[in-house]
């Protein structure tokens, strides 16, 4: 709820994650104190012990759902939030921990823990939107601070936030980067990955590895066959390429499954 | 209730720590019976996820264990992987000194960013009596502004070298994708010079805080670079590697880690607990590093350490904030030294072909030693991965501190005791996201 001086309340929630996306808010060094003056930070455990009761105008949710307790907690967060925004690859696609979705969970548990029975974990790591309605998703592993500031500004101004859904390729062209795939033969997910990072990797002569997840209408099948035909990228590299920080985003998941050796019968 | 002999103090979700933890303390008949630092951060099974991946991937994948210290993960992974592949052995590829120095410079950025976050935004509010930094800013705006500017200096160094402050994209096995230009680094000098002086001011400021009484005789474990491996001009305070040393007499190469240290599982935590093979608990982090590497500070910093009372081992954990500030000065100093000596490595990376075998690697993350071990197949596929983060090593010692602290401070009412217990946990800058494989405070007074 807005406070006595009319500022909207903001809560920051953490599920399975690395803390990097909520840290992006503290990393807005130039804007943080100004933002903090415009909003009422009602719940942000990483920053303060002060906890104000809900409901909250805006909830920023970091992390994926990986335990039965968290599957319950996210429902309660939804109930006390007017606008729920997921921040980062874990919250929007299950994150790197969604690699378990492609494996045998029991084997995972016993590989890491001597007494697996103490560990209460779900077989899959899932995005927040698979559990509750989400009002806005911010992509990235991690999110870009500038996009988070844009979203907060937009909400304060009552307008729609500007977050592009085109591909990283567009950002490379805007920046005048030489194409790493064409010029260097480096496999790059830029053609199918959503913009937002300003093409950081290609600017460092590295192929994009998909931090922002699939762009709008990504032609992952075409990119995969091109990589195989032109650069001889095959199993297991092709599977690994699509299966990292947004492994369980539908377009990337489908593509990586197609290139598993025992899945060749899957229609393309 | 608050002054009865039997009580329980419980904090279900600790604030100002990285990740999800809780605390539970039970007091019966005026004696602390049970102390648990519960870590309920959901496990993410990184060691299992790494099996079957390519040996070039751990720097990017393990960075995602922690958004506060990704460089620590990247460089510990690289140390272990390059060690499997025989880098710098007679038959293996030689790592150019320029790449090593650039890695150290990158790490300085992370120490600055992480230490400043903890000193000002997470820990200082406890000493100054605020719930958090935002509340603290209302009365101490210039202090918070200085903190944000200091953090920005560290983050900018990470951006320029690493391509991104959180989860840098430019770090790879063998070196970097693209080395920064000398001009790109030189542009950072004025802000780093300001930061160095601001960090000195910070060190004096935090040394003047009032510290709760607590003396703990923990064994300290840290890295210590071999003096023969240091380039000219370097004093060799540990960051990106070194030998494993301790106040209990360990002095061994990192390959001997499993002979000296191990992890065990406890029911109340998703983090494994570190112990010495002898069963003793131990501490890693700023106080351990300084106690074991005091002679590795440049003269002016050694003088500052003496001025703020840190030349004898820091046995009051609440005083660790001073060491963290002192190390921040070191990180600025070292960054300025490395930039002045920068010779852009060309190429930015060497080829590191895969070799079957097992390799160990460790670096000094801001919170203490981070150890990685990998097993590789001949084609570079990862067959086995073990990661030991600093907070899981410190967790048993943190519980010992809580027990000692609560026993000596039973006269405090529940609210004050709870807050100071939380502060005692924050003394170690615990990173719970890291240690899960990893924290829950309840104090029960019965």
XYZ file of C-alpha atoms in Angstrom:
714
model
C 0.000 0.000 0.000
C 1.141 3.562 -0.600
C 2.622 5.145 2.499
C 1.549 8.399 4.210
C 3.345 10.493 1.583
C 1.855 8.569 -1.326
C 4.857 6.428 -2.293
C 4.092 2.951 -3.646
C 5.359 0.074 -1.506
C 7.902 -2.316 -3.002
C 8.779 -5.785 -1.762
C 11.745 -7.857 -2.989
C 11.399 -11.642 -2.700
C 14.006 -14.326 -3.169
C 13.533 -17.925 -4.243
C 16.247 -20.295 -5.624
C 18.833 -17.922 -7.082
C 22.264 -16.355 -6.702
C 21.076 -12.930 -5.322
C 22.591 -11.253 -8.383
C 19.340 -9.778 -9.720
C 18.293 -8.144 -6.427
C 21.892 -6.975 -6.098
C 21.315 -5.166 -9.414
C 18.982 -2.828 -7.495
C 21.718 -2.031 -4.939
C 24.106 -1.649 -7.872
C 22.113 1.246 -9.324
C 24.655 3.478 -7.540
C 23.661 6.696 -9.269
C 19.904 6.171 -8.951
C 19.483 4.207 -5.707
C 18.965 7.061 -3.253
C 16.660 8.881 -5.667
C 14.614 5.732 -6.231
C 14.545 5.057 -2.495
C 13.023 8.513 -2.068
C 10.228 7.762 -4.550
C 9.212 4.328 -3.312
C 8.654 2.809 0.106
C 10.907 -0.236 0.428
C 8.585 -2.340 2.528
C 10.305 -5.710 2.348
C 13.879 -6.203 1.137
C 15.725 -8.553 3.460
C 19.050 -8.280 1.691
C 19.063 -4.546 2.474
C 17.146 -4.044 5.723
C 15.713 -5.720 8.841
C 12.676 -3.407 8.666
C 9.683 -5.387 7.475
C 6.372 -3.654 6.741
C 3.206 -5.726 6.438
C 1.614 -6.153 3.032
C -0.196 -5.806 0.799
C 2.472 -4.384 -1.498
C 2.000 -2.307 -4.647
C 4.956 -3.873 -6.430
C 6.675 -7.176 -5.770
C 9.988 -7.948 -7.430
C 10.524 -11.696 -7.448
C 13.951 -13.269 -7.920
C 14.586 -16.984 -8.225
C 12.802 -20.149 -9.302
C 10.515 -22.583 -7.501
C 12.416 -25.695 -6.394
C 10.874 -26.800 -3.088
C 7.320 -27.634 -1.945
C 7.552 -24.812 0.654
C 8.483 -22.256 -2.006
C 5.598 -23.401 -4.246
C 3.311 -22.412 -1.348
C 5.216 -19.194 -0.526
C 4.910 -17.779 -4.058
C 1.099 -18.116 -3.828
C 1.131 -16.029 -0.643
C 3.402 -13.444 -2.320
C 0.949 -13.213 -5.234
C -1.972 -12.712 -2.841
C -0.331 -9.699 -1.176
C 1.007 -8.092 -4.386
C -0.818 -5.738 -6.769
C 1.857 -5.929 -9.483
C 4.213 -8.901 -9.553
C 7.388 -8.564 -11.612
C 9.785 -11.456 -12.056
C 13.440 -10.448 -12.298
C 15.993 -12.600 -14.079
C 16.438 -15.954 -15.767
C 15.686 -18.040 -12.640
C 12.306 -16.390 -12.062
C 11.322 -16.255 -15.741
C 12.661 -19.620 -16.947
C 13.859 -21.716 -13.992
C 17.512 -20.635 -14.228
C 20.643 -22.766 -14.404
C 19.183 -25.023 -11.695
C 16.586 -26.131 -14.273
C 19.303 -28.384 -15.695
C 17.868 -30.885 -13.201
C 14.696 -30.956 -15.359
C 16.720 -32.851 -17.929
C 18.197 -35.325 -15.430
C 17.372 -37.789 -12.725
C 16.726 -35.744 -9.560
C 17.444 -38.598 -7.166
C 20.887 -39.005 -8.667
C 21.467 -35.234 -8.254
C 20.486 -35.307 -4.591
C 22.731 -38.210 -3.698
C 25.666 -36.813 -5.676
C 25.793 -33.678 -3.529
C 24.514 -34.848 -0.143
C 25.569 -37.877 1.876
C 22.117 -37.955 3.527
C 19.742 -37.076 0.676
C 16.697 -37.674 2.905
C 17.330 -34.355 4.706
C 16.983 -32.478 1.447
C 13.489 -31.428 0.437
C 13.598 -30.485 -3.227
C 11.172 -30.759 -6.157
C 12.164 -32.801 -9.207
C 12.027 -29.685 -11.408
C 13.060 -26.052 -11.107
C 10.225 -23.964 -12.559
C 9.514 -20.366 -13.528
C 7.274 -18.225 -11.297
C 4.672 -17.921 -14.105
C 4.111 -21.682 -13.935
C 2.728 -21.181 -10.417
C 1.023 -17.771 -10.305
C 0.034 -15.019 -12.790
C 2.950 -12.675 -13.507
C 2.399 -9.053 -14.622
C 5.813 -8.361 -16.125
C 8.978 -10.352 -16.748
C 12.475 -8.890 -16.784
C 14.967 -11.137 -18.514
C 18.683 -11.628 -18.013
C 21.267 -13.589 -16.067
C 21.582 -11.183 -14.387
C 19.005 -8.511 -15.278
C 20.402 -5.202 -16.483
C 20.200 -2.476 -13.822
C 19.109 0.022 -16.499
C 16.058 -2.132 -17.357
C 15.101 -2.391 -13.683
C 15.379 1.391 -13.272
C 13.278 1.819 -16.440
C 10.536 -0.438 -15.073
C 10.439 1.392 -11.725
C 10.353 4.758 -13.526
C 7.571 3.566 -15.819
C 5.452 2.363 -12.905
C 6.002 5.644 -11.030
C 5.008 7.566 -14.166
C 2.044 5.270 -14.899
C 3.314 4.273 -18.357
C 4.343 1.020 -20.043
C 8.042 0.174 -19.594
C 10.251 0.065 -22.694
C 11.973 -3.321 -22.816
C 12.851 -4.622 -26.290
C 11.818 -8.099 -27.479
C 13.970 -8.138 -30.635
C 17.209 -10.106 -30.854
C 20.779 -9.419 -29.755
C 21.668 -9.220 -33.478
C 19.858 -5.869 -33.633
C 22.006 -4.584 -30.756
C 25.188 -5.662 -32.531
C 24.154 -3.795 -35.672
C 23.297 -0.690 -33.616
C 26.710 -0.820 -31.989
C 28.599 -1.606 -35.152
C 29.998 -4.894 -33.797
C 31.591 -7.201 -36.344
C 29.560 -10.437 -36.435
C 31.515 -13.046 -34.437
C 29.829 -15.932 -36.257
C 30.428 -14.661 -39.773
C 33.891 -13.196 -39.175
C 35.348 -15.598 -36.610
C 33.234 -18.752 -36.993
C 32.197 -18.477 -33.317
C 28.847 -20.109 -32.451
C 26.524 -17.346 -31.200
C 22.949 -17.392 -29.857
C 22.505 -13.706 -30.778
C 19.983 -14.369 -33.603
C 17.535 -16.111 -31.202
C 18.289 -14.320 -27.905
C 16.323 -11.348 -26.596
C 18.124 -8.005 -26.532
C 18.758 -6.058 -23.332
C 22.440 -6.497 -22.547
C 23.738 -4.283 -25.369
C 25.361 -7.318 -26.973
C 28.014 -7.539 -24.263
C 29.564 -10.798 -25.439
C 29.977 -10.032 -29.147
C 31.506 -6.679 -28.111
C 34.203 -8.783 -26.412
C 34.575 -11.079 -29.477
C 32.654 -13.830 -27.773
C 29.495 -15.593 -28.945
C 26.248 -14.713 -27.138
C 25.328 -17.482 -24.681
C 21.695 -16.577 -24.190
C 21.478 -14.811 -20.792
C 18.233 -13.048 -21.836
C 16.503 -16.168 -23.114
C 14.587 -16.556 -26.389
C 13.687 -13.420 -28.386
C 10.198 -12.985 -29.828
C 9.570 -15.667 -32.507
C 13.065 -17.189 -32.401
C 13.996 -19.502 -35.256
C 16.116 -21.815 -33.127
C 15.777 -24.731 -35.557
C 17.220 -22.686 -38.414
C 20.104 -21.421 -36.256
C 20.874 -24.968 -35.111
C 21.015 -26.381 -38.628
C 23.121 -23.449 -39.804
C 25.576 -24.012 -36.957
C 25.781 -27.698 -37.862
C 26.099 -27.145 -41.627
C 28.493 -24.205 -41.568
C 30.472 -24.601 -38.355
C 30.129 -28.350 -37.727
C 28.618 -27.748 -34.269
C 26.937 -31.025 -33.312
C 26.027 -33.082 -30.258
C 26.967 -32.542 -27.448
C 28.005 -28.908 -28.097
C 24.676 -28.042 -29.702
C 22.751 -29.357 -26.694
C 25.016 -27.481 -24.272
C 24.667 -24.256 -26.298
C 20.882 -24.121 -25.803
C 20.995 -25.661 -22.336
C 22.484 -23.139 -19.892
C 20.891 -20.273 -17.952
C 17.564 -20.337 -19.816
C 17.601 -24.095 -20.482
C 13.902 -24.529 -19.656
C 12.613 -21.526 -21.643
C 10.317 -23.319 -24.152
C 12.155 -22.383 -27.380
C 15.552 -23.342 -25.969
C 14.242 -26.464 -24.251
C 12.637 -27.786 -27.437
C 15.781 -27.156 -29.439
C 18.195 -28.790 -26.976
C 15.887 -31.845 -26.713
C 15.994 -32.240 -30.498
C 19.727 -32.688 -30.426
C 19.920 -35.305 -27.710
C 21.137 -38.545 -29.329
C 18.193 -40.645 -28.095
C 15.647 -38.026 -29.221
C 16.386 -38.039 -32.937
C 12.882 -39.237 -33.734
C 11.387 -35.944 -32.475
C 9.958 -34.029 -35.431
C 11.603 -30.718 -36.215
C 9.773 -13.583 29.679
C 12.662 -11.526 28.437
C 14.871 -12.030 31.486
C 13.775 -15.526 32.428
C 16.338 -18.276 32.519
C 14.570 -20.313 29.877
C 14.129 -18.687 26.543
C 14.108 -19.175 22.792
C 15.322 -16.636 20.281
C 14.282 -17.313 16.736
C 14.832 -15.325 13.592
C 13.018 -17.010 10.754
C 14.628 -14.999 7.978
C 17.905 -13.212 8.527
C 18.280 -9.789 6.935
C 21.337 -8.211 5.355
C 22.939 -11.494 4.401
C 23.187 -12.882 0.924
C 20.651 -15.676 0.691
C 18.150 -17.364 2.974
C 19.033 -18.355 6.499
C 17.612 -18.411 9.993
C 18.884 -18.664 13.552
C 17.670 -20.743 16.460
C 19.043 -20.476 20.011
C 17.705 -22.391 23.004
C 18.522 -21.390 26.589
C 17.551 -23.558 29.576
C 18.357 -22.749 33.222
C 20.600 -19.930 32.095
C 22.689 -22.141 29.834
C 22.783 -22.144 26.072
C 21.714 -25.626 25.072
C 21.407 -25.433 21.338
C 22.523 -23.018 18.646
C 21.680 -23.533 15.019
C 22.374 -21.409 12.069
C 19.780 -22.908 9.748
C 20.343 -22.657 6.116
C 17.176 -23.291 4.179
C 18.224 -21.677 0.952
C 17.017 -24.243 -1.555
C 19.816 -26.438 -2.850
C 20.670 -25.986 -6.520
C 22.883 -29.054 -7.023
C 25.689 -27.371 -8.935
C 28.142 -30.221 -8.466
C 25.668 -32.637 -10.061
C 24.797 -30.206 -12.905
C 28.460 -29.901 -13.843
C 28.850 -33.612 -14.577
C 28.799 -34.212 -18.304
C 29.436 -30.554 -19.181
C 32.506 -29.379 -21.059
C 35.640 -28.336 -19.188
C 35.391 -24.833 -20.640
C 31.990 -24.233 -18.980
C 32.545 -24.071 -15.173
C 33.685 -20.421 -15.143
C 30.281 -19.320 -16.537
C 28.165 -21.937 -14.763
C 29.695 -21.677 -11.274
C 29.645 -17.858 -11.433
C 25.855 -18.281 -11.064
C 26.305 -19.755 -7.591
C 26.787 -16.206 -6.294
C 25.865 -12.799 -7.686
C 28.114 -11.057 -5.125
C 31.339 -12.954 -5.776
C 31.117 -14.441 -9.295
C 34.780 -13.676 -10.032
C 35.817 -15.862 -7.102
C 33.913 -18.760 -8.687
C 35.293 -18.073 -12.127
C 38.906 -17.892 -10.990
C 38.768 -20.824 -8.551
C 37.251 -22.930 -11.354
C 39.928 -21.783 -13.751
C 42.727 -22.545 -11.276
C 41.428 -26.082 -10.818
C 40.799 -26.713 -14.530
C 44.102 -25.273 -15.680
C 45.789 -27.401 -13.056
C 44.172 -30.576 -14.494
C 45.365 -29.519 -17.923
C 48.955 -29.099 -16.753
C 49.241 -25.338 -17.191
C 52.660 -24.174 -15.976
C 53.990 -27.706 -15.612
C 57.075 -28.720 -17.646
C 54.934 -30.486 -20.308
C 51.958 -28.139 -20.283
C 51.189 -24.678 -21.685
C 52.830 -21.716 -19.934
C 50.519 -19.003 -18.588
C 51.845 -15.544 -19.476
C 52.332 -13.298 -16.464
C 50.246 -10.545 -18.119
C 47.122 -12.738 -18.023
C 47.739 -13.661 -14.381
C 48.093 -10.009 -13.415
C 44.920 -9.085 -15.306
C 43.030 -11.786 -13.380
C 44.336 -10.284 -10.117
C 43.240 -6.819 -11.232
C 39.756 -8.142 -12.033
C 39.632 -9.738 -8.570
C 40.510 -6.356 -6.948
C 37.275 -5.013 -8.488
C 35.274 -7.794 -6.845
C 36.931 -7.302 -3.429
C 36.074 -3.594 -3.558
C 32.469 -4.161 -4.679
C 31.820 -6.953 -2.161
C 33.677 -5.514 0.848
C 32.062 -2.086 0.434
C 28.620 -3.680 0.106
C 29.174 -5.527 3.361
C 30.988 -2.848 5.382
C 28.543 -0.026 4.640
C 25.279 -1.444 3.415
C 24.995 -4.703 5.367
C 27.112 -4.389 8.544
C 27.543 -0.681 9.465
C 23.789 -0.221 10.130
C 24.168 -2.662 13.080
C 26.889 -0.529 14.656
C 25.088 2.744 14.024
C 21.688 1.415 15.125
C 19.727 1.388 11.881
C 17.554 -1.327 10.357
C 19.327 -0.939 7.038
C 21.350 1.336 4.773
C 18.297 3.077 3.315
C 17.186 4.075 6.851
C 20.817 4.989 7.663
C 20.898 7.282 4.627
C 18.255 9.529 6.222
C 20.787 10.605 8.893
C 24.092 9.790 7.210
C 23.466 10.601 3.580
C 27.089 11.548 2.807
C 28.263 8.207 4.230
C 25.885 6.184 2.054
C 26.765 8.324 -0.956
C 30.455 7.597 -0.333
C 29.665 3.881 -0.087
C 27.787 3.899 -3.387
C 30.614 5.780 -5.088
C 33.164 3.304 -3.712
C 31.091 0.357 -4.927
C 30.787 1.966 -8.298
C 34.577 2.205 -8.544
C 34.824 -1.554 -7.964
C 31.956 -2.347 -10.316
C 33.471 -0.147 -13.039
C 36.744 -2.076 -12.805
C 34.723 -5.303 -13.172
C 32.847 -3.871 -16.182
C 35.947 -2.677 -17.988
C 37.864 -5.948 -17.549
C 35.061 -8.474 -17.162
C 32.505 -6.976 -19.561
C 29.823 -7.064 -16.828
C 29.948 -6.475 -13.037
C 27.624 -9.353 -12.088
C 28.585 -12.551 -13.889
C 31.438 -11.165 -16.005
C 31.432 -12.449 -19.586
C 35.068 -11.897 -20.538
C 36.696 -14.571 -18.341
C 37.649 -17.866 -19.962
C 39.888 -20.845 -19.521
C 43.339 -19.773 -20.733
C 42.761 -16.052 -20.167
C 40.263 -13.518 -21.520
C 38.188 -13.144 -24.685
C 39.552 -9.621 -25.160
C 42.100 -7.809 -23.000
C 41.243 -4.216 -22.040
C 43.222 -1.413 -23.647
C 45.793 0.426 -21.504
C 43.830 3.647 -22.119
C 40.625 1.953 -20.910
C 42.300 1.088 -17.620
C 44.185 4.360 -17.219
C 40.871 6.225 -17.401
C 39.964 4.549 -14.096
C 42.973 5.882 -12.167
C 41.521 9.160 -10.783
C 38.455 7.415 -9.311
C 40.623 4.608 -7.900
C 42.904 7.213 -6.282
C 39.860 8.891 -4.717
C 38.623 5.438 -3.649
C 41.912 4.584 -2.003
C 41.740 7.669 0.226
C 38.026 7.165 0.932
C 38.788 3.571 1.962
C 41.500 4.790 4.372
C 38.944 7.196 5.858
C 36.467 4.290 6.081
C 38.998 2.124 7.919
C 39.540 4.824 10.575
C 35.785 5.420 10.816
C 34.832 1.774 11.409
C 37.743 1.304 13.809
C 35.998 3.898 15.997
C 32.753 1.874 16.239
C 31.735 0.342 19.597
C 32.265 -3.405 19.489
C 30.345 -5.909 21.627
C 32.681 -7.996 23.834
C 33.559 -11.410 22.469
C 36.866 -13.258 22.227
C 37.012 -16.404 20.164
C 40.075 -18.548 19.679
C 39.325 -19.964 16.224
C 41.913 -21.671 14.062
C 42.516 -19.522 10.978
C 42.993 -20.909 7.459
C 43.990 -18.784 4.471
C 45.958 -18.812 1.254
C 49.474 -17.412 1.077
C 51.208 -16.894 -2.258
C 54.603 -18.527 -2.649
C 57.154 -15.684 -2.430
C 59.080 -17.080 -5.414
C 56.082 -16.684 -7.721
C 55.598 -12.947 -7.119
C 56.373 -10.460 -9.870
C 58.583 -7.460 -9.036
C 56.814 -4.821 -6.952
C 54.170 -7.235 -5.621
C 53.855 -7.775 -1.874
C 51.683 -10.840 -2.392
C 48.686 -10.529 -0.095
C 46.484 -13.462 -1.203
C 43.746 -13.012 -3.816
C 43.862 -15.284 -6.843
C 45.826 -18.183 -5.377
C 48.538 -19.402 -3.052
C 49.500 -22.199 -0.684
C 47.107 -23.434 1.990
C 48.313 -22.219 5.419
C 46.824 -22.187 8.921
C 47.504 -21.086 12.486
C 47.516 -24.810 13.342
C 50.589 -25.443 11.190
C 49.176 -26.410 7.777
C 51.518 -25.288 5.008
C 50.732 -27.252 1.885
C 50.027 -26.934 -1.819
C 46.306 -26.667 -2.667
C 46.383 -30.226 -4.008
C 46.657 -31.338 -0.365
C 43.280 -29.745 0.540
C 41.465 -33.090 1.039
C 44.244 -34.263 3.381
C 43.580 -31.375 5.753
C 39.960 -30.211 5.369
C 36.594 -31.872 4.741
C 32.838 -31.193 4.736
C 30.065 -33.015 6.587
C 26.275 -32.853 6.371
C 24.113 -31.793 9.325
C 20.313 -32.225 9.450
C 19.457 -28.529 10.001
C 21.223 -27.136 6.983
C 21.300 -27.434 3.222
C 24.918 -26.278 3.492
C 27.597 -28.783 4.308
C 29.784 -27.949 7.329
C 33.557 -27.613 6.969
C 35.932 -29.102 9.502
C 39.594 -29.876 9.821
C 40.480 -33.542 9.516
C 41.349 -33.325 13.213
C 37.661 -32.448 13.849
C 38.373 -28.821 14.807
C 36.271 -25.988 13.444
C 38.118 -23.233 11.615
C 37.642 -19.823 10.096
C 38.404 -18.411 6.680
C 37.982 -14.785 5.589
C 39.466 -11.354 6.275
C 40.646 -11.967 9.881
C 42.299 -15.272 8.874
C 43.903 -13.776 5.779
C 45.349 -10.825 7.695
C 46.659 -12.918 10.604
C 48.465 -15.243 8.191
C 49.659 -12.580 5.739
C 50.403 -9.488 7.840
C 53.915 -9.361 6.411
C 52.418 -9.199 2.928
C 50.979 -5.690 3.381
C 52.863 -2.751 1.902
C 54.534 -0.571 4.593
C 51.960 2.225 4.605
C 49.127 -0.266 4.981
C 50.974 -2.133 7.731
C 51.194 1.220 9.523
C 47.434 1.732 9.052
C 46.800 -1.805 10.354
C 48.797 -0.936 13.466
C 46.958 2.362 13.913
C 43.566 0.571 13.880
C 44.722 -2.267 16.139
C 44.777 -5.109 13.622
C 48.391 -6.239 13.793
C 47.652 -8.866 16.434
C 45.222 -11.586 15.295
C 41.664 -10.210 15.336
C 39.930 -12.508 17.855
C 36.812 -10.384 18.419
C 34.716 -11.320 15.366
C 32.832 -7.982 15.571
C 36.101 -6.264 14.651
C 36.284 -8.069 11.305
C 34.624 -5.009 9.732
C 37.923 -3.130 10.298
C 39.896 -5.809 8.475
C 37.399 -5.740 5.604
C 37.915 -1.950 5.296
C 41.688 -2.378 5.456
C 41.542 -4.988 2.710
C 39.473 -2.569 0.645
C 42.381 -0.091 0.848
C 44.680 -2.908 -0.252
C 42.444 -3.729 -3.215
C 42.518 -0.078 -4.373
C 46.305 0.075 -3.890
C 46.823 -3.140 -5.744
C 44.520 -2.085 -8.591
C 46.500 1.142 -9.017
C 49.809 -0.767 -8.958
C 48.596 -3.329 -11.491
C 47.237 -0.662 -13.845
C 50.543 1.238 -13.708
C 52.382 -1.987 -14.600
C 49.808 -3.127 -17.214
C 51.180 -4.619 -20.378
C 48.252 -5.694 -22.561
C 48.530 -9.475 -23.039
C 48.577 -10.465 -26.690
C 46.951 -12.863 -27.341
C 44.431 -12.423 -24.534
C 44.228 -16.188 -23.976
C 46.413 -19.242 -24.465
C 45.169 -22.596 -25.733
C 44.505 -25.079 -22.926
C 43.832 -28.524 -24.436
C 41.984 -31.018 -22.195
C 43.896 -33.631 -20.217
C 42.311 -36.496 -18.283
C 42.815 -36.249 -14.528
C 41.914 -34.409 -11.343
C 42.807 -30.817 -10.472
C 42.467 -28.565 -7.421
C 42.147 -24.787 -7.341
C 41.419 -22.118 -4.751
C 41.251 -18.348 -4.490
C 40.455 -15.902 -1.688
C 36.829 -14.868 -2.217
C 35.976 -11.732 -0.205
C 34.462 -14.032 2.504
C 37.352 -16.511 2.489
C 38.841 -19.437 0.609
C 36.777 -20.899 -2.201
C 38.001 -24.336 -3.277
C 37.111 -26.215 -6.476
C 38.119 -29.703 -7.601
C 37.289 -31.219 -10.987
C 37.789 -34.585 -12.597
C 38.034 -34.558 -16.410
C 37.804 -37.272 -19.055
C 40.241 -37.254 -21.953
C 37.860 -35.269 -24.211
C 37.358 -32.603 -21.528
C 33.996 -33.876 -20.244
C 33.599 -33.212 -16.503
C 33.299 -36.466 -14.580
C 33.290 -35.056 -11.067
C 33.042 -31.647 -9.373
C 33.475 -30.546 -5.749
C 32.984 -26.945 -4.601
C 33.699 -25.785 -1.034
C 32.481 -22.199 -0.465
C 33.765 -20.033 2.404
C 30.488 -19.802 4.332
C 30.129 -23.575 4.709
C 33.619 -23.629 6.183
C 32.733 -20.815 8.589
C 29.303 -22.113 9.615
C 30.460 -24.293 12.548
C 32.607 -21.431 13.881
C 29.670 -19.003 13.529
C 27.573 -21.369 15.657
C 30.360 -21.489 18.260
C 30.436 -17.671 18.309
C 26.677 -17.508 18.809
C 26.859 -19.972 21.660
C 29.661 -18.043 23.354
C 28.009 -14.712 22.718
C 24.554 -15.665 23.993
C 26.049 -17.257 27.127
C 27.890 -14.021 27.947
C 24.943 -11.726 27.089
C 21.926 -13.408 28.708
C 21.287 -10.132 30.581
C 20.104 -8.504 27.339
C 16.377 -8.509 26.587
C 15.157 -10.646 23.699
C 15.075 -7.860 21.111
C 18.610 -6.664 21.851
C 19.976 -10.185 22.136
C 18.384 -11.149 18.850
C 19.764 -8.109 17.035
C 23.273 -8.659 18.407
C 23.124 -12.343 17.475
C 22.193 -11.342 13.949
C 25.098 -8.908 13.996
C 27.382 -11.750 15.160
C 26.316 -13.772 12.137
C 26.872 -10.809 9.836
C 30.442 -10.565 11.204
C 31.242 -13.278 8.705
C 29.490 -11.695 5.730
C 27.833 -15.061 5.219
C 26.900 -15.828 1.692
C 24.080 -18.277 1.924
C 23.436 -18.568 -1.778
C 27.007 -19.781 -2.052
C 27.029 -22.250 0.745
C 23.953 -24.110 -0.373
C 24.693 -26.748 -1.373
C 23.717 -23.593 2.749
C 20.981 -20.069 7.311
C 17.527 -20.064 9.938
C 17.775 -17.540 13.921
C 15.345 -18.812 16.534
C 16.349 -18.483 20.232
C 14.312 -20.776 22.532
C 14.599 -19.939 26.249
C 13.135 -22.772 28.297
